[in-house]
CSV table of C-alpha atoms in Angstrom, one decimal:
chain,number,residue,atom,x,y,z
A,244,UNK,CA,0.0,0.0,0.0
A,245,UNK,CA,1.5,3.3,-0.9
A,246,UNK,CA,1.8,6.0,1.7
A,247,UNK,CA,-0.6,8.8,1.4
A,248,UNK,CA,1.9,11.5,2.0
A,249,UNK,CA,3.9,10.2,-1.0
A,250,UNK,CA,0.9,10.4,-3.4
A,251,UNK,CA,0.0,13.6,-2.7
A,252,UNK,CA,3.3,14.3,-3.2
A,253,UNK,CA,3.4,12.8,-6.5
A,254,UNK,CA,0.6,13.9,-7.9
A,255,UNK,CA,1.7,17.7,-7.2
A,256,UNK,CA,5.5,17.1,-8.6
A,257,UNK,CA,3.6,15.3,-11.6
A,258,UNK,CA,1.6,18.4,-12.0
A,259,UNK,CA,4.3,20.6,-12.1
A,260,UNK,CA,5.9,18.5,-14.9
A,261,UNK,CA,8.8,16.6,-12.7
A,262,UNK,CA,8.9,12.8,-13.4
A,263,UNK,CA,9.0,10.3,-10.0
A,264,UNK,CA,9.7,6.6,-9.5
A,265,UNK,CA,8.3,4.8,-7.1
A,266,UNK,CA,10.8,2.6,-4.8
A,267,UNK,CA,9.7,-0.4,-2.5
A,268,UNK,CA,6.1,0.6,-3.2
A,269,UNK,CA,4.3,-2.7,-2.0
A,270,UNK,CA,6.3,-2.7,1.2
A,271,UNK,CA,4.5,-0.1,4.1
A,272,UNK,CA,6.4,2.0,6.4
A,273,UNK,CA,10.1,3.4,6.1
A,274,UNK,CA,11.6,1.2,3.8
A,275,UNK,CA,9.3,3.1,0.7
A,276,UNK,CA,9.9,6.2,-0.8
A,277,UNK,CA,9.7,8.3,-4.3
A,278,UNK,CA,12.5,9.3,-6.3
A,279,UNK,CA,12.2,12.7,-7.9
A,280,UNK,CA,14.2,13.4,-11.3
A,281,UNK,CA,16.1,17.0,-10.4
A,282,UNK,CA,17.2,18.9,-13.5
A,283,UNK,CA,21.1,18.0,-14.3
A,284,UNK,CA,23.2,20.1,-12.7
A,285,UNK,CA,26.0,22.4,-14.5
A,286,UNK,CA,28.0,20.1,-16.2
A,287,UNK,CA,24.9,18.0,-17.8
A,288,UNK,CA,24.8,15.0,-14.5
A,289,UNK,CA,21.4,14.3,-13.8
A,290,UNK,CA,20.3,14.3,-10.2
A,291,UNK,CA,18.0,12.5,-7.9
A,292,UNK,CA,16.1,13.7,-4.8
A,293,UNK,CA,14.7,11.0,-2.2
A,294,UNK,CA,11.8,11.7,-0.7
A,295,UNK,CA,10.4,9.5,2.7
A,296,UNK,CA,8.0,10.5,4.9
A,297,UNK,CA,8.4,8.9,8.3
A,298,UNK,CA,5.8,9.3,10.8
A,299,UNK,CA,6.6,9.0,14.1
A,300,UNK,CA,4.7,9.3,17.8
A,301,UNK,CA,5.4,12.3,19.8
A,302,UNK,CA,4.9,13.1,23.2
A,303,UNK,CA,5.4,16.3,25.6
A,304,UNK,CA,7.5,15.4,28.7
A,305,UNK,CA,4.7,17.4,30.6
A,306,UNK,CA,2.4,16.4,32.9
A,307,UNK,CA,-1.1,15.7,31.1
A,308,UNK,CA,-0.1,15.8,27.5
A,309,UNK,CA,-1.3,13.6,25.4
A,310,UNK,CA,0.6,12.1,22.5
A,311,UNK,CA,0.3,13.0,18.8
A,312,UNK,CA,1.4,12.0,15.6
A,313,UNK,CA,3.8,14.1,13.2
A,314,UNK,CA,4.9,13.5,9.9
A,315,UNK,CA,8.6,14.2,9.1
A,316,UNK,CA,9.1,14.5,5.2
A,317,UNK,CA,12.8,14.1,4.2
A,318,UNK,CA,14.2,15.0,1.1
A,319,UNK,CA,18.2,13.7,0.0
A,320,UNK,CA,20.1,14.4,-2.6
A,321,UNK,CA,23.8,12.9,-3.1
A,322,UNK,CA,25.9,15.0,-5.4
A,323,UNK,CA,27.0,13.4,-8.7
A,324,UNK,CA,31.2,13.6,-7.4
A,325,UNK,CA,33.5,11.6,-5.2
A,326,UNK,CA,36.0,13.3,-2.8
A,327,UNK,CA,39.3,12.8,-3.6
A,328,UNK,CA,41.3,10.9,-0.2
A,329,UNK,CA,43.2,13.8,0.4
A,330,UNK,CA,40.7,16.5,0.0
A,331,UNK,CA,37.9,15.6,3.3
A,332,UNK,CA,39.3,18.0,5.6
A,333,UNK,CA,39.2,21.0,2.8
A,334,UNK,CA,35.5,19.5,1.8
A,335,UNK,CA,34.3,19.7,5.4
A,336,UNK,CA,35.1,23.3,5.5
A,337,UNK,CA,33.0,24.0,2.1
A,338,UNK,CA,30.6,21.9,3.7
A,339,UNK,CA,30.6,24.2,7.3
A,340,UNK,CA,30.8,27.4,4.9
A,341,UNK,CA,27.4,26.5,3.3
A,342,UNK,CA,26.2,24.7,6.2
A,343,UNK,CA,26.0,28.6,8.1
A,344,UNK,CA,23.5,30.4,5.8
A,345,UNK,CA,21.0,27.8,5.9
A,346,UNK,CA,18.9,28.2,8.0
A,347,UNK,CA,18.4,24.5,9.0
A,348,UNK,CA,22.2,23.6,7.5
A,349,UNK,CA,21.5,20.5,5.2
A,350,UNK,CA,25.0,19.3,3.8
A,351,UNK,CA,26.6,16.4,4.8
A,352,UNK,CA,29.7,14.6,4.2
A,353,UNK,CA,30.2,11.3,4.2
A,354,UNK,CA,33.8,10.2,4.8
A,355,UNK,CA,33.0,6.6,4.7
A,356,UNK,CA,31.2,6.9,0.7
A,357,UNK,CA,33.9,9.9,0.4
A,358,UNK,CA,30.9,11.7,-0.9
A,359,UNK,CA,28.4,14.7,0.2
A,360,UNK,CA,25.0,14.8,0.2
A,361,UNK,CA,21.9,17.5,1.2
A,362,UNK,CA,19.0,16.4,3.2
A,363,UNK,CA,16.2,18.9,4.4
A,364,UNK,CA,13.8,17.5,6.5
A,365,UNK,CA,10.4,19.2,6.8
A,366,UNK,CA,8.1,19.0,9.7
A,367,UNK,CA,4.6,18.2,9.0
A,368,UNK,CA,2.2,18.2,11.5
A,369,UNK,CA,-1.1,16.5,11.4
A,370,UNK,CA,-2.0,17.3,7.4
A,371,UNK,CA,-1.0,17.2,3.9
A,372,UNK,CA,1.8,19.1,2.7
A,373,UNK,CA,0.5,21.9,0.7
A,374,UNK,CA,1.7,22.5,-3.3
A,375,UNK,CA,3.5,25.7,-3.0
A,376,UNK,CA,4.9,24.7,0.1
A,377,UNK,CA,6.3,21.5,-1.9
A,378,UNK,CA,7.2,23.1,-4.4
A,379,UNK,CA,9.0,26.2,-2.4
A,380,UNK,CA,11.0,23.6,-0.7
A,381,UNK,CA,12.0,21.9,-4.1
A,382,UNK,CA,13.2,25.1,-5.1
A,383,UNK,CA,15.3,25.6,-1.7
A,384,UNK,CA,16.8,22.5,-2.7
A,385,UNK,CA,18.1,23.4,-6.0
A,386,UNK,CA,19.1,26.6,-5.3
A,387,UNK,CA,21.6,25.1,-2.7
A,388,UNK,CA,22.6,22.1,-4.9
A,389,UNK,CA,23.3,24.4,-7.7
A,390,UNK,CA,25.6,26.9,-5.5
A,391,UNK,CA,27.4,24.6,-3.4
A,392,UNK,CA,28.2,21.9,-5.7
A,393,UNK,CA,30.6,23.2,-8.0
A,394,UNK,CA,32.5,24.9,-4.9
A,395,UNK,CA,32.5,21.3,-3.1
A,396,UNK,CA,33.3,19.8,-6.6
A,397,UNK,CA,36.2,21.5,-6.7
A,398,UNK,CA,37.7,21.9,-2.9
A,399,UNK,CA,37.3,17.8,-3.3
A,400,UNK,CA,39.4,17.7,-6.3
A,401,UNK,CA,42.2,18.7,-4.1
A,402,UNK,CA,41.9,22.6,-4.6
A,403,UNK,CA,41.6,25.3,-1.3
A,404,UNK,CA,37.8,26.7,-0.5
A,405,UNK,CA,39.1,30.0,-0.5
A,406,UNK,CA,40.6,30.0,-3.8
A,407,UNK,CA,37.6,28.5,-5.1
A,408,UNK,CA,35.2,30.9,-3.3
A,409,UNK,CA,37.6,33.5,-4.9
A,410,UNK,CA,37.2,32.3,-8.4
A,411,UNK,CA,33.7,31.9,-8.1
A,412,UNK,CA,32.7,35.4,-7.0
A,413,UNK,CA,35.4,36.8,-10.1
A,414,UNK,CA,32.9,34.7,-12.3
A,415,UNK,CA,29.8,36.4,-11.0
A,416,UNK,CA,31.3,39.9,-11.0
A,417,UNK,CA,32.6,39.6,-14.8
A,418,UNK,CA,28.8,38.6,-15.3
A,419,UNK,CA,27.2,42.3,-14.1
């Protein structure tokens, strides 16, 4: 049985022309999810965003409350690189960097996979997620994807965040 939250979800990136694949869709509970098609990033790689929704009992530590139920929806994305060995401690810097002007930071590196990743994870309590809400949050997620990648791209190819931050800002001021 597929998970309500993930249809509606679905049917709104469906109406708003993004294509989604069902995984593990006759198995209930956490083990099911969609995967949403992202447009390719700057050098033509496509891009995939996982989307769960977990719901999960929650309880005040106060006396009398009662216990409700939330529903967490979590979006990941892995970037389309590898880390180079050498280059993790330069990475996690990019990765702090971004990490600080968002507002709930959402890049992660994995030393283990030697690869980074974004996951957002939105609360929603009691009811469906709204489309522009969706959709805002989709948007979030490129907009982050497509200005940190090419800076943790690069700072994982061996080369310092600094420079790179340098280089990128040149780019955008020869652009005005």
């Amino acid at each position: 049985m597929k998970d309500s939250q993930l249809e509606r979800i679905e049917k709104i990136l469906h109406e708003a022309g993004y294509i989604t694949n069902w995984m593990n869709e006759e198995q209930a509970g956490p083990s099911q999810y969609l995967l949403m098609n992202l447009p390719e990033d700057d050098q033509g790689r496509g891009r995939k965003l996982i989307i769960k929704n977990e719901e999960a009992a929650v309880s005040m530590p106060i006396e009398g409350a009662s216990e409700h139920h939330e529903s967490f929806i979590h979006f990941t994305c892995f970037l389309p690189f590898t880390i180079e060995e050498g280059s993790l401690w330069e990475v996690l810097r990019s990765v702090n960097f971004f990490n600080r002007a968002i507002p709930t930071p959402g890049f992660i590196l994995d030393e283990n996979l030697r690869q980074v990743f974004f996951r957002y994870t939105f609360l929603k309590p009691g009811e469906e997620i709204q489309k522009d809400t969706l959709l805002s949050l989709i948007g979030m997620t490129l907009l982050w994807l497509d200005t940190a990648s090419p800076t943790l791209e690069k700072t994982g190819q061996g080369q310092a965040m600094t420079d790179v931050i340098k280089e990128r800002l040149e780019i955008l001021q020869s652009s005005l």
